[in-house]
Amino acid sequence: MTVLDDIVAGVREDLARRESALPLPELRARLSDVAPALDPLPALAAPGSSVIAEVKRRSPSKGHLADIPDPVALASAYAAGGAAAISVLTEERRFGGSLADLAAVRAAVDLPLLRKDFTVTDYQVVEARAWGADLVLLIVAALDDDTLRRLHDLARELGMRVLVEVHDEAETERAIALGATLVGVNARNLKTLAVDADVFGRLAPLVPTDRVLVAESGVGGVADVERYVAEGARAVLVGETLVKDGDPTAAVRAMSGLVAAGGAPR
């Protein structure tokens, strides 16, 4: 069993408990009270690098990262630094996140929010919107084609954008065939947790220029953002570096608005 398989198995167990407590019809009923989703695409597609700043307490690869007793304070610091969107991890077992974090940030920050989780069922997509998310993450490696398309279409029907995450050439082809507008290239292999900083540069040329490329993992500072931008990224998703930084506002600001030398190649 890979690391990804193990994470998804735990996600399904936790999901079963939530679904038992709040069945899908009741969850859907809550959507009528939720404000329309915000569209992150204009900011993510704008000239210069955009930052999706993440509220992230821990990870399977690095363990404990930060306590984050007040996710609202961290999200507000990101917003002050010019983040284009905020990612809130809601997976509990490996990342220490929760839907409560998502709800708290939604109530306090008016930026688009990404629910960062291992989404494998319709229930989770509806759940994301019901708790105020504007984007959902779909990891191609965790889904077959039929499920990937169904969840993608459902998210779009609910007004959300979808960040479709890929790790290799075959997954990139599947994302393009899906019609993904936001394609996230993750330098971390979720089956082994190894990071390969060259993955983004290898996969970026496979993505049509009318799609928005997001670089995920391997962002340790401004130099990494500059490299990703030079290779075609319009946005970077950053978690560990920001939660460990003593001044997340300044860190986000420094990573934002960067352009490739001579102009962006995409």
JSON list of C-alpha atoms in Angstrom, two decimals, residues 110-197:
[
{"chain": "A", "resi": 110, "resn": "ASP", "atom": "CA", "xyz": [-12.93, 37.51, 1.87]},
{"chain": "A", "resi": 111, "resn": "LEU", "atom": "CA", "xyz": [-10.39, 35.78, -0.40]},
{"chain": "A", "resi": 112, "resn": "PRO", "atom": "CA", "xyz": [-11.19, 32.62, -2.39]},
{"chain": "A", "resi": 113, "resn": "LEU", "atom": "CA", "xyz": [-10.65, 29.50, -0.27]},
{"chain": "A", "resi": 114, "resn": "LEU", "atom": "CA", "xyz": [-9.36, 26.13, -1.40]},
{"chain": "A", "resi": 115, "resn": "ARG", "atom": "CA", "xyz": [-10.48, 23.13, 0.61]},
{"chain": "A", "resi": 116, "resn": "LYS", "atom": "CA", "xyz": [-7.28, 21.06, 0.61]},
{"chain": "A", "resi": 117, "resn": "ASP", "atom": "CA", "xyz": [-8.13, 17.42, 1.20]},
{"chain": "A", "resi": 118, "resn": "PHE", "atom": "CA", "xyz": [-8.18, 14.04, -0.47]},
{"chain": "A", "resi": 119, "resn": "THR", "atom": "CA", "xyz": [-11.53, 14.31, -2.21]},
{"chain": "A", "resi": 120, "resn": "VAL", "atom": "CA", "xyz": [-12.85, 10.98, -3.45]},
{"chain": "A", "resi": 121, "resn": "THR", "atom": "CA", "xyz": [-16.66, 11.24, -3.15]},
{"chain": "A", "resi": 122, "resn": "ASP", "atom": "CA", "xyz": [-19.53, 13.52, -4.12]},
{"chain": "A", "resi": 123, "resn": "TYR", "atom": "CA", "xyz": [-20.24, 14.11, -0.44]},
{"chain": "A", "resi": 124, "resn": "GLN", "atom": "CA", "xyz": [-16.89, 15.83, 0.06]},
{"chain": "A", "resi": 125, "resn": "VAL", "atom": "CA", "xyz": [-17.49, 18.17, -2.88]},
{"chain": "A", "resi": 126, "resn": "VAL", "atom": "CA", "xyz": [-20.87, 19.23, -1.52]},
{"chain": "A", "resi": 127, "resn": "GLU", "atom": "CA", "xyz": [-19.34, 19.45, 1.95]},
{"chain": "A", "resi": 128, "resn": "ALA", "atom": "CA", "xyz": [-16.64, 21.79, 0.67]},
{"chain": "A", "resi": 129, "resn": "ARG", "atom": "CA", "xyz": [-19.20, 24.21, -0.77]},
{"chain": "A", "resi": 130, "resn": "ALA", "atom": "CA", "xyz": [-21.44, 23.94, 2.29]},
{"chain": "A", "resi": 131, "resn": "TRP", "atom": "CA", "xyz": [-18.53, 25.00, 4.49]},
{"chain": "A", "resi": 132, "resn": "GLY", "atom": "CA", "xyz": [-17.66, 27.94, 2.25]},
{"chain": "A", "resi": 133, "resn": "ALA", "atom": "CA", "xyz": [-14.93, 26.66, -0.07]},
{"chain": "A", "resi": 134, "resn": "ASP", "atom": "CA", "xyz": [-14.59, 28.28, -3.49]},
{"chain": "A", "resi": 135, "resn": "LEU", "atom": "CA", "xyz": [-12.18, 25.67, -4.88]},
{"chain": "A", "resi": 136, "resn": "VAL", "atom": "CA", "xyz": [-11.65, 21.97, -4.35]},
{"chain": "A", "resi": 137, "resn": "LEU", "atom": "CA", "xyz": [-8.58, 19.87, -4.99]},
{"chain": "A", "resi": 138, "resn": "LEU", "atom": "CA", "xyz": [-8.87, 16.74, -7.10]},
{"chain": "A", "resi": 139, "resn": "ILE", "atom": "CA", "xyz": [-5.79, 14.53, -7.13]},
{"chain": "A", "resi": 140, "resn": "VAL", "atom": "CA", "xyz": [-5.64, 12.59, -10.38]},
{"chain": "A", "resi": 141, "resn": "ALA", "atom": "CA", "xyz": [-3.55, 9.81, -8.79]},
{"chain": "A", "resi": 142, "resn": "ALA", "atom": "CA", "xyz": [-6.36, 9.09, -6.31]},
{"chain": "A", "resi": 143, "resn": "LEU", "atom": "CA", "xyz": [-9.22, 8.86, -8.82]},
{"chain": "A", "resi": 144, "resn": "ASP", "atom": "CA", "xyz": [-10.24, 6.83, -11.85]},
{"chain": "A", "resi": 145, "resn": "ASP", "atom": "CA", "xyz": [-11.37, 8.75, -14.93]},
{"chain": "A", "resi": 146, "resn": "ASP", "atom": "CA", "xyz": [-15.10, 8.37, -14.32]},
{"chain": "A", "resi": 147, "resn": "THR", "atom": "CA", "xyz": [-14.87, 9.55, -10.72]},
{"chain": "A", "resi": 148, "resn": "LEU", "atom": "CA", "xyz": [-12.51, 12.38, -11.62]},
{"chain": "A", "resi": 149, "resn": "ARG", "atom": "CA", "xyz": [-14.93, 13.70, -14.23]},
{"chain": "A", "resi": 150, "resn": "ARG", "atom": "CA", "xyz": [-17.99, 13.28, -12.01]},
{"chain": "A", "resi": 151, "resn": "LEU", "atom": "CA", "xyz": [-16.41, 15.17, -9.11]},
{"chain": "A", "resi": 152, "resn": "HIS", "atom": "CA", "xyz": [-15.05, 17.85, -11.43]},
{"chain": "A", "resi": 153, "resn": "ASP", "atom": "CA", "xyz": [-18.44, 18.39, -13.03]},
{"chain": "A", "resi": 154, "resn": "LEU", "atom": "CA", "xyz": [-20.20, 18.46, -9.67]},
{"chain": "A", "resi": 155, "resn": "ALA", "atom": "CA", "xyz": [-17.84, 21.09, -8.33]},
{"chain": "A", "resi": 156, "resn": "ARG", "atom": "CA", "xyz": [-18.41, 23.24, -11.39]},
{"chain": "A", "resi": 157, "resn": "GLU", "atom": "CA", "xyz": [-22.19, 22.82, -11.07]},
{"chain": "A", "resi": 158, "resn": "LEU", "atom": "CA", "xyz": [-21.87, 24.14, -7.51]},
{"chain": "A", "resi": 159, "resn": "GLY", "atom": "CA", "xyz": [-19.99, 27.19, -8.80]},
{"chain": "A", "resi": 160, "resn": "MET", "atom": "CA", "xyz": [-16.55, 26.15, -7.58]},
{"chain": "A", "resi": 161, "resn": "ARG", "atom": "CA", "xyz": [-13.26, 26.05, -9.42]},
{"chain": "A", "resi": 162, "resn": "VAL", "atom": "CA", "xyz": [-11.21, 22.85, -9.39]},
{"chain": "A", "resi": 163, "resn": "LEU", "atom": "CA", "xyz": [-7.47, 22.55, -8.89]},
{"chain": "A", "resi": 164, "resn": "VAL", "atom": "CA", "xyz": [-6.58, 19.31, -10.67]},
{"chain": "A", "resi": 165, "resn": "GLU", "atom": "CA", "xyz": [-3.31, 17.94, -9.31]},
{"chain": "A", "resi": 166, "resn": "VAL", "atom": "CA", "xyz": [-0.86, 15.88, -11.36]},
{"chain": "A", "resi": 167, "resn": "HIS", "atom": "CA", "xyz": [2.51, 14.26, -10.72]},
{"chain": "A", "resi": 168, "resn": "ASP", "atom": "CA", "xyz": [3.57, 12.70, -14.03]},
{"chain": "A", "resi": 169, "resn": "GLU", "atom": "CA", "xyz": [2.97, 12.70, -17.78]},
{"chain": "A", "resi": 170, "resn": "ALA", "atom": "CA", "xyz": [0.07, 10.23, -17.77]},
{"chain": "A", "resi": 171, "resn": "GLU", "atom": "CA", "xyz": [-1.78, 12.17, -15.08]},
{"chain": "A", "resi": 172, "resn": "THR", "atom": "CA", "xyz": [-1.17, 15.42, -16.96]},
{"chain": "A", "resi": 173, "resn": "GLU", "atom": "CA", "xyz": [-2.74, 13.93, -20.08]},
{"chain": "A", "resi": 174, "resn": "ARG", "atom": "CA", "xyz": [-5.78, 12.91, -18.02]},
{"chain": "A", "resi": 175, "resn": "ALA", "atom": "CA", "xyz": [-6.12, 16.42, -16.57]},
{"chain": "A", "resi": 176, "resn": "ILE", "atom": "CA", "xyz": [-5.95, 18.01, -20.02]},
{"chain": "A", "resi": 177, "resn": "ALA", "atom": "CA", "xyz": [-8.53, 15.57, -21.40]},
{"chain": "A", "resi": 178, "resn": "LEU", "atom": "CA", "xyz": [-10.78, 16.49, -18.48]},
{"chain": "A", "resi": 179, "resn": "GLY", "atom": "CA", "xyz": [-10.65, 20.13, -19.52]},
{"chain": "A", "resi": 180, "resn": "ALA", "atom": "CA", "xyz": [-9.05, 21.27, -16.29]},
{"chain": "A", "resi": 181, "resn": "THR", "atom": "CA", "xyz": [-8.61, 25.04, -16.14]},
{"chain": "A", "resi": 182, "resn": "LEU", "atom": "CA", "xyz": [-6.33, 25.01, -13.10]},
{"chain": "A", "resi": 183, "resn": "VAL", "atom": "CA", "xyz": [-3.60, 22.39, -13.27]},
{"chain": "A", "resi": 184, "resn": "GLY", "atom": "CA", "xyz": [-1.47, 21.90, -10.19]},
{"chain": "A", "resi": 185, "resn": "VAL", "atom": "CA", "xyz": [1.87, 20.16, -10.70]},
{"chain": "A", "resi": 186, "resn": "ASN", "atom": "CA", "xyz": [2.99, 18.64, -7.41]},
{"chain": "A", "resi": 187, "resn": "ALA", "atom": "CA", "xyz": [6.71, 18.04, -7.10]},
{"chain": "A", "resi": 188, "resn": "ARG", "atom": "CA", "xyz": [6.00, 15.66, -4.21]},
{"chain": "A", "resi": 189, "resn": "ASN", "atom": "CA", "xyz": [5.20, 12.09, -5.18]},
{"chain": "A", "resi": 190, "resn": "LEU", "atom": "CA", "xyz": [2.26, 11.20, -2.92]},
{"chain": "A", "resi": 191, "resn": "LYS", "atom": "CA", "xyz": [3.00, 7.50, -3.24]},
{"chain": "A", "resi": 192, "resn": "THR", "atom": "CA", "xyz": [6.52, 7.83, -1.83]},
{"chain": "A", "resi": 193, "resn": "LEU", "atom": "CA", "xyz": [6.60, 11.43, -0.45]},
{"chain": "A", "resi": 194, "resn": "ALA", "atom": "CA", "xyz": [9.83, 12.09, -2.36]},
{"chain": "A", "resi": 195, "resn": "VAL", "atom": "CA", "xyz": [10.22, 15.58, -3.88]},
{"chain": "A", "resi": 196, "resn": "ASP", "atom": "CA", "xyz": [11.63, 16.09, -7.36]},
{"chain": "A", "resi": 197, "resn": "ALA", "atom": "CA", "xyz": [12.10, 19.77, -8.13]}
]
